[in-house]
mmCIF file of C-alpha atoms in Angstrom:
data_model
loop_
_atom_site.group_PDB
_atom_site.id
_atom_site.type_symbol
_atom_site.label_atom_id
_atom_site.label_comp_id
_atom_site.label_asym_id
_atom_site.label_seq_id
_atom_site.Cartn_x
_atom_site.Cartn_y
_atom_site.Cartn_z
ATOM 1 C CA MET O 1 0.000 0.000 0.000
ATOM 2 C CA VAL O 2 2.892 2.381 0.844
ATOM 3 C CA VAL O 3 4.536 1.639 -2.501
ATOM 4 C CA LEU O 4 1.278 2.411 -4.411
ATOM 5 C CA LEU O 5 0.904 5.684 -2.511
ATOM 6 C CA VAL O 6 4.439 6.767 -3.437
ATOM 7 C CA ILE O 7 3.791 5.929 -7.133
ATOM 8 C CA PHE O 8 0.553 7.927 -7.106
ATOM 9 C CA VAL O 9 2.234 10.993 -5.587
ATOM 10 C CA PHE O 10 5.071 10.792 -8.094
ATOM 11 C CA ALA O 11 2.648 10.473 -11.027
ATOM 12 C CA ARG O 12 0.604 13.402 -9.771
ATOM 13 C CA GLY O 13 3.696 15.525 -9.832
ATOM 14 C CA LEU O 14 4.348 14.568 -13.458
ATOM 15 C CA PHE O 15 0.929 15.774 -14.650
ATOM 16 C CA THR O 16 0.452 18.820 -12.398
ATOM 17 C CA GLY O 17 3.957 20.100 -11.792
ATOM 18 C CA ASP O 18 3.174 19.972 -8.064
ATOM 19 C CA SER O 19 6.486 19.421 -6.255
ATOM 20 C CA SER O 20 4.826 19.227 -2.866
ATOM 21 C CA GLY O 21 4.622 15.497 -3.226
ATOM 22 C CA GLY O 22 8.358 15.209 -2.870
ATOM 23 C CA SER O 23 9.027 15.281 -6.589
ATOM 24 C CA ASP O 24 11.626 17.578 -8.162
ATOM 25 C CA VAL O 25 9.934 17.382 -11.570
ATOM 26 C CA VAL O 26 9.763 20.760 -13.324
ATOM 27 C CA VAL O 27 7.234 21.362 -16.069
ATOM 28 C CA ALA O 28 8.912 22.942 -19.078
ATOM 29 C CA GLN O 29 7.436 26.179 -20.418
ATOM 30 C CA PRO O 30 6.973 26.680 -24.156
ATOM 31 C CA ALA O 31 9.944 28.374 -25.811
ATOM 32 C CA ASP O 32 7.522 30.720 -27.566
ATOM 33 C CA GLN O 33 5.452 32.280 -24.794
ATOM 34 C CA SER O 34 2.914 33.553 -27.313
ATOM 35 C CA LEU O 35 1.815 29.984 -27.953
ATOM 36 C CA ALA O 36 0.878 29.575 -24.320
ATOM 37 C CA GLN O 37 -1.343 32.662 -24.295
ATOM 38 C CA PRO O 38 -5.020 32.287 -25.259
ATOM 39 C CA THR O 39 -5.985 34.059 -28.423
ATOM 40 C CA THR O 40 -8.684 36.676 -28.299
ATOM 41 C CA ALA O 41 -10.296 35.554 -31.569
ATOM 42 C CA ALA O 42 -10.572 32.222 -33.313
ATOM 43 C CA GLN O 43 -8.166 31.773 -36.151
ATOM 44 C CA THR O 44 -9.906 31.324 -39.525
ATOM 45 C CA VAL O 45 -8.640 28.263 -41.354
ATOM 46 C CA ALA O 46 -8.596 28.538 -45.113
ATOM 47 C CA THR O 47 -10.773 25.955 -46.831
ATOM 48 C CA ALA O 48 -9.781 24.018 -49.897
ATOM 49 C CA THR O 49 -11.059 25.346 -53.193
ATOM 50 C CA PRO O 50 -14.441 23.626 -53.723
ATOM 51 C CA ARG O 51 -14.811 21.430 -56.744
ATOM 52 C CA PRO O 52 -17.386 22.515 -59.314
ATOM 53 C CA THR O 53 -20.745 20.758 -59.115
ATOM 54 C CA ARG O 54 -21.018 17.961 -61.627
ATOM 55 C CA ALA O 55 -23.539 18.617 -64.370
ATOM 56 C CA PRO O 56 -26.712 16.510 -63.956
ATOM 57 C CA THR O 57 -27.283 13.592 -66.259
ATOM 58 C CA GLY O 58 -30.572 12.278 -67.570
ATOM 59 C CA GLY O 59 -33.054 12.953 -70.327
ATOM 60 C CA GLN O 60 -33.922 16.106 -72.156
ATOM 61 C CA ALA O 61 -33.685 19.444 -70.390
ATOM 62 C CA ALA O 62 -36.528 20.891 -72.463
ATOM 63 C CA GLY O 63 -38.995 20.041 -69.721
ATOM 64 C CA GLN O 64 -37.503 22.413 -67.201
ATOM 65 C CA SER O 65 -40.088 24.814 -65.943
ATOM 66 C CA SER O 66 -39.250 28.423 -65.206
ATOM 67 C CA GLY O 67 -37.420 28.684 -61.916
ATOM 68 C CA SER O 68 -36.820 24.941 -61.580
ATOM 69 C CA THR O 69 -33.455 23.528 -60.622
ATOM 70 C CA PRO O 70 -31.593 22.151 -63.656
ATOM 71 C CA GLY O 71 -31.640 18.364 -63.685
ATOM 72 C CA GLN O 72 -34.572 18.151 -61.292
ATOM 73 C CA THR O 73 -37.659 17.786 -63.483
ATOM 74 C CA TRP O 74 -39.233 14.355 -63.654
ATOM 75 C CA THR O 75 -41.840 12.482 -65.689
ATOM 76 C CA ILE O 76 -43.258 9.387 -63.968
ATOM 77 C CA LEU O 77 -44.950 6.923 -66.344
ATOM 78 C CA LEU O 78 -47.358 4.408 -64.778
ATOM 79 C CA TYR O 79 -48.159 1.520 -67.141
ATOM 80 C CA GLN O 80 -51.101 -0.027 -65.287
ATOM 81 C CA ASP O 81 -52.364 -3.256 -66.819
ATOM 82 C CA ALA O 82 -55.507 -3.654 -64.695
ATOM 83 C CA ASP O 83 -57.295 -5.762 -67.318
ATOM 84 C CA ASP O 84 -57.552 -8.545 -64.762
ATOM 85 C CA GLN O 85 -60.422 -9.630 -62.530
ATOM 86 C CA ILE O 86 -58.193 -10.088 -59.467
ATOM 87 C CA LEU O 87 -55.873 -7.092 -59.673
ATOM 88 C CA GLU O 88 -58.167 -4.466 -61.166
ATOM 89 C CA LYS O 89 -59.196 -3.028 -57.789
ATOM 90 C CA ASP O 90 -55.646 -2.984 -56.407
ATOM 91 C CA ILE O 91 -54.235 -1.190 -59.428
ATOM 92 C CA LEU O 92 -57.092 1.309 -59.430
ATOM 93 C CA VAL O 93 -56.298 2.046 -55.778
ATOM 94 C CA ASP O 94 -52.680 2.603 -56.835
ATOM 95 C CA LEU O 95 -53.886 5.186 -59.348
ATOM 96 C CA ASN O 96 -55.926 6.934 -56.661
ATOM 97 C CA GLU O 97 -52.919 6.938 -54.351
ATOM 98 C CA ALA O 98 -50.897 8.651 -57.082
ATOM 99 C CA GLU O 99 -53.550 11.377 -57.048
ATOM 100 C CA LYS O 100 -52.805 12.042 -53.375
ATOM 101 C CA VAL O 101 -49.455 13.346 -54.624
ATOM 102 C CA GLY O 102 -50.401 14.669 -58.059
ATOM 103 C CA SER O 103 -48.295 16.373 -60.700
ATOM 104 C CA THR O 104 -46.391 19.548 -59.871
ATOM 105 C CA ASP O 105 -44.383 22.105 -61.826
ATOM 106 C CA ARG O 106 -41.365 19.800 -61.526
ATOM 107 C CA VAL O 107 -42.946 16.328 -61.533
ATOM 108 C CA ASN O 108 -45.358 14.991 -64.157
ATOM 109 C CA ILE O 109 -47.245 11.855 -63.124
ATOM 110 C CA LEU O 110 -48.840 10.106 -66.102
ATOM 111 C CA ALA O 111 -50.817 6.887 -66.206
ATOM 112 C CA GLN O 112 -52.200 4.513 -68.787
ATOM 113 C CA ILE O 113 -54.682 2.089 -67.246
ATOM 114 C CA ASP O 114 -56.665 -0.719 -68.857
ATOM 115 C CA ARG O 115 -59.613 -2.012 -66.820
ATOM 116 C CA PHE O 116 -61.544 -5.284 -66.705
ATOM 117 C CA ARG O 117 -65.301 -5.227 -67.172
ATOM 118 C CA GLY O 118 -67.045 -7.023 -64.324
ATOM 119 C CA GLY O 119 -64.008 -7.331 -62.099
ATOM 120 C CA PHE O 120 -64.456 -4.281 -59.855
ATOM 121 C CA ASN O 121 -67.464 -2.015 -60.010
ATOM 122 C CA GLY O 122 -65.988 0.895 -58.085
ATOM 123 C CA ASP O 123 -65.574 4.150 -59.994
ATOM 124 C CA GLY O 124 -67.268 2.849 -63.095
ATOM 125 C CA ASN O 125 -67.232 -0.513 -64.798
ATOM 126 C CA GLY O 126 -65.596 -0.588 -68.177
ATOM 127 C CA ASP O 127 -62.797 -2.215 -70.096
ATOM 128 C CA ASN O 128 -61.435 0.722 -72.090
ATOM 129 C CA THR O 129 -57.854 1.942 -71.871
ATOM 130 C CA ARG O 130 -57.334 5.540 -70.750
ATOM 131 C CA ARG O 131 -54.478 7.949 -70.172
ATOM 132 C CA TYR O 132 -54.302 10.452 -67.342
ATOM 133 C CA ASP O 133 -52.234 13.444 -66.359
ATOM 134 C CA ILE O 134 -52.535 12.911 -62.620
ATOM 135 C CA THR O 135 -53.818 15.873 -60.606
ATOM 136 C CA ARG O 136 -53.954 16.015 -56.838
ATOM 137 C CA ASP O 137 -57.013 15.066 -54.792
ATOM 138 C CA GLU O 138 -57.703 13.236 -51.519
ATOM 139 C CA ASP O 139 -60.476 10.894 -52.710
ATOM 140 C CA LEU O 140 -59.229 7.294 -52.774
ATOM 141 C CA ASN O 141 -62.513 5.989 -54.207
ATOM 142 C CA ARG O 142 -62.733 8.040 -57.373
ATOM 143 C CA VAL O 143 -60.274 9.025 -60.100
ATOM 144 C CA ASP O 144 -60.772 12.758 -60.543
ATOM 145 C CA SER O 145 -57.878 13.403 -62.930
ATOM 146 C CA GLN O 146 -58.924 14.419 -66.415
ATOM 147 C CA ALA O 147 -58.726 11.486 -68.828
ATOM 148 C CA GLY O 148 -57.412 12.029 -72.303
ATOM 149 C CA ALA O 149 -58.979 10.567 -75.417
ATOM 150 C CA GLY O 150 -59.960 6.943 -74.932
ATOM 151 C CA LEU O 151 -57.770 4.331 -76.572
ATOM 152 C CA GLY O 152 -60.447 1.681 -76.895
ATOM 153 C CA GLU O 153 -59.350 -1.783 -75.787
ATOM 154 C CA ALA O 154 -55.573 -1.511 -76.078
ATOM 155 C CA ASN O 155 -53.532 -4.683 -75.756
ATOM 156 C CA MET O 156 -51.348 -3.999 -72.720
ATOM 157 C CA ALA O 157 -49.577 -7.328 -73.326
ATOM 158 C CA ASP O 158 -48.130 -5.992 -76.568
ATOM 159 C CA GLY O 159 -44.780 -4.208 -76.515
ATOM 160 C CA ALA O 160 -46.027 -1.777 -79.183
ATOM 161 C CA THR O 161 -48.622 -0.465 -76.701
ATOM 162 C CA LEU O 162 -45.897 0.229 -74.149
ATOM 163 C CA VAL O 163 -43.769 2.003 -76.759
ATOM 164 C CA ASP O 164 -46.693 4.207 -77.796
ATOM 165 C CA PHE O 165 -47.455 5.207 -74.194
ATOM 166 C CA VAL O 166 -43.891 6.093 -73.265
ATOM 167 C CA ALA O 167 -43.292 7.948 -76.545
ATOM 168 C CA TRP O 168 -46.460 9.980 -75.891
ATOM 169 C CA GLY O 169 -45.274 10.839 -72.391
ATOM 170 C CA VAL O 170 -41.736 11.808 -73.406
ATOM 171 C CA GLN O 171 -42.907 13.958 -76.318
ATOM 172 C CA ASN O 172 -45.681 15.759 -74.454
ATOM 173 C CA TYR O 173 -44.127 15.973 -70.988
ATOM 174 C CA PRO O 174 -40.366 16.374 -71.533
ATOM 175 C CA ALA O 175 -38.201 16.315 -68.412
ATOM 176 C CA ASP O 176 -34.665 15.760 -67.212
ATOM 177 C CA ASN O 177 -35.433 12.347 -65.723
ATOM 178 C CA TYR O 178 -37.901 9.585 -66.543
ATOM 179 C CA VAL O 179 -39.310 6.778 -64.415
ATOM 180 C CA LEU O 180 -41.288 3.821 -65.802
ATOM 181 C CA ILE O 181 -43.412 1.625 -63.511
ATOM 182 C CA LEU O 182 -45.175 -1.437 -64.979
ATOM 183 C CA SER O 183 -47.961 -3.013 -62.898
ATOM 184 C CA ASP O 184 -49.796 -6.340 -63.267
ATOM 185 C CA HIS O 185 -49.207 -10.057 -62.707
ATOM 186 C CA GLY O 186 -45.640 -11.253 -63.147
ATOM 187 C CA MET O 187 -44.173 -14.661 -63.965
ATOM 188 C CA GLY O 188 -40.505 -14.097 -63.264
ATOM 189 C CA TRP O 189 -38.065 -14.605 -66.115
ATOM 190 C CA PRO O 190 -40.762 -15.242 -68.790
ATOM 191 C CA GLY O 191 -42.319 -11.820 -68.174
ATOM 192 C CA GLY O 192 -45.926 -11.005 -67.307
ATOM 193 C CA TRP O 193 -48.542 -8.299 -67.976
ATOM 194 C CA SER O 194 -51.325 -10.379 -69.461
ATOM 195 C CA ASP O 195 -54.347 -8.936 -71.268
ATOM 196 C CA PRO O 196 -57.014 -11.600 -71.723
ATOM 197 C CA THR O 197 -59.689 -9.356 -73.239
ATOM 198 C CA SER O 198 -57.686 -7.597 -75.927
ATOM 199 C CA GLY O 199 -57.921 -10.329 -78.542
ATOM 200 C CA GLY O 200 -54.182 -10.332 -78.991
ATOM 201 C CA ASP O 201 -52.546 -13.263 -80.748
ATOM 202 C CA PRO O 202 -49.219 -14.115 -79.111
ATOM 203 C CA ALA O 203 -48.651 -16.977 -81.552
ATOM 204 C CA SER O 204 -48.185 -14.398 -84.287
ATOM 205 C CA ARG O 205 -45.093 -13.154 -82.466
ATOM 206 C CA SER O 206 -43.228 -16.471 -82.739
ATOM 207 C CA ILE O 207 -42.797 -16.885 -78.981
ATOM 208 C CA PRO O 208 -42.683 -20.596 -78.033
ATOM 209 C CA LEU O 209 -43.910 -19.960 -74.466
ATOM 210 C CA ALA O 210 -47.044 -18.266 -75.769
ATOM 211 C CA SER O 211 -48.629 -21.581 -76.783
ATOM 212 C CA ARG O 212 -48.747 -22.540 -73.091
ATOM 213 C CA LEU O 213 -48.882 -19.235 -71.221
ATOM 214 C CA GLY O 214 -51.050 -17.170 -73.552
ATOM 215 C CA ASP O 215 -50.834 -13.478 -74.370
ATOM 216 C CA GLN O 216 -48.228 -11.821 -72.141
ATOM 217 C CA LEU O 217 -45.628 -9.107 -72.371
ATOM 218 C CA TYR O 218 -42.710 -11.519 -72.524
ATOM 219 C CA LEU O 219 -39.298 -10.455 -71.351
ATOM 220 C CA ASN O 220 -37.806 -10.389 -74.850
ATOM 221 C CA GLU O 221 -40.713 -8.158 -75.933
ATOM 222 C CA LEU O 222 -40.054 -5.818 -73.017
ATOM 223 C CA ASP O 223 -36.410 -5.626 -74.031
ATOM 224 C CA ASP O 224 -37.367 -4.859 -77.636
ATOM 225 C CA ALA O 225 -39.887 -2.229 -76.488
ATOM 226 C CA LEU O 226 -37.306 -0.412 -74.386
ATOM 227 C CA SER O 227 -34.893 -0.383 -77.319
ATOM 228 C CA GLN O 228 -37.595 1.064 -79.579
ATOM 229 C CA ILE O 229 -38.378 3.729 -76.977
ATOM 230 C CA GLN O 230 -34.737 4.788 -76.996
ATOM 231 C CA SER O 231 -34.584 4.987 -80.775
ATOM 232 C CA GLN O 232 -37.916 6.812 -81.168
ATOM 233 C CA THR O 233 -37.530 9.350 -78.395
ATOM 234 C CA GLY O 234 -33.766 9.794 -78.160
ATOM 235 C CA LEU O 235 -33.989 8.918 -74.474
ATOM 236 C CA ASP O 236 -30.614 7.791 -73.170
ATOM 237 C CA LYS O 237 -31.908 5.860 -70.167
ATOM 238 C CA PHE O 238 -34.576 5.753 -67.481
ATOM 239 C CA ALA O 239 -33.633 6.897 -64.007
ATOM 240 C CA LEU O 240 -35.677 3.932 -62.748
ATOM 241 C CA ILE O 241 -37.668 1.034 -64.192
ATOM 242 C CA GLY O 242 -39.961 -0.581 -61.636
ATOM 243 C CA LEU O 243 -41.543 -3.992 -62.235
ATOM 244 C CA ASP O 244 -44.575 -3.839 -59.959
ATOM 245 C CA ALA O 245 -45.401 -7.522 -60.427
ATOM 246 C CA CYS O 246 -44.841 -10.860 -58.704
ATOM 247 C CA LEU O 247 -41.584 -12.821 -59.041
ATOM 248 C CA MET O 248 -39.796 -10.116 -61.006
ATOM 249 C CA SER O 249 -36.724 -10.277 -58.760
ATOM 250 C CA HIS O 250 -35.775 -13.279 -60.881
#
């Protein structure tokens, strides 16, 4: 215990310069006394020269509205294949939820939806295909956005229908960035997006799977459609493509 006490007193002298503990340790003073004096004002440290902001990438800049930040205008394209007895209600609810946000001066929300007659009777009961420029409202039971000209019974399982919708959106609602969301049933690697009431003939497209699985937007058709969209619109790429369908993580 005596030894520990002596060590403690010695150590205390090292850190405090207190020689009363029997230590002869002397704390050295800085050679430059000005360094030991507190400064009256904080010294300003020069910052490195900031790098210039990288120019935004994306689609056409023609869609920029007055006063908008360059690179920050968006067109969201909702390809909603609700021509299905089971999913019609769910996809229609999705459309109503998009209305809770609505388009703004920087974000265009567009939708093309094909319904199924007799599947869900809410908010009308038809099987026509319609396009919408989504406007904001709080009613989740009724689509209040103004519909454009009806497209009749479009075949949402045909890649040409997808190309036509996206080309319409890009040409009429140009923006810096584009997002494409495709909603319906999915089958994984074969594809998805069926349309049983359109009268489409998948056999005419020389797709072997079609003889068993019927009229679908097969994955090779989706790939072809995206390539056609690029060539027709000059769009470099989508900021996001969302496959709102089962099994599409395959």
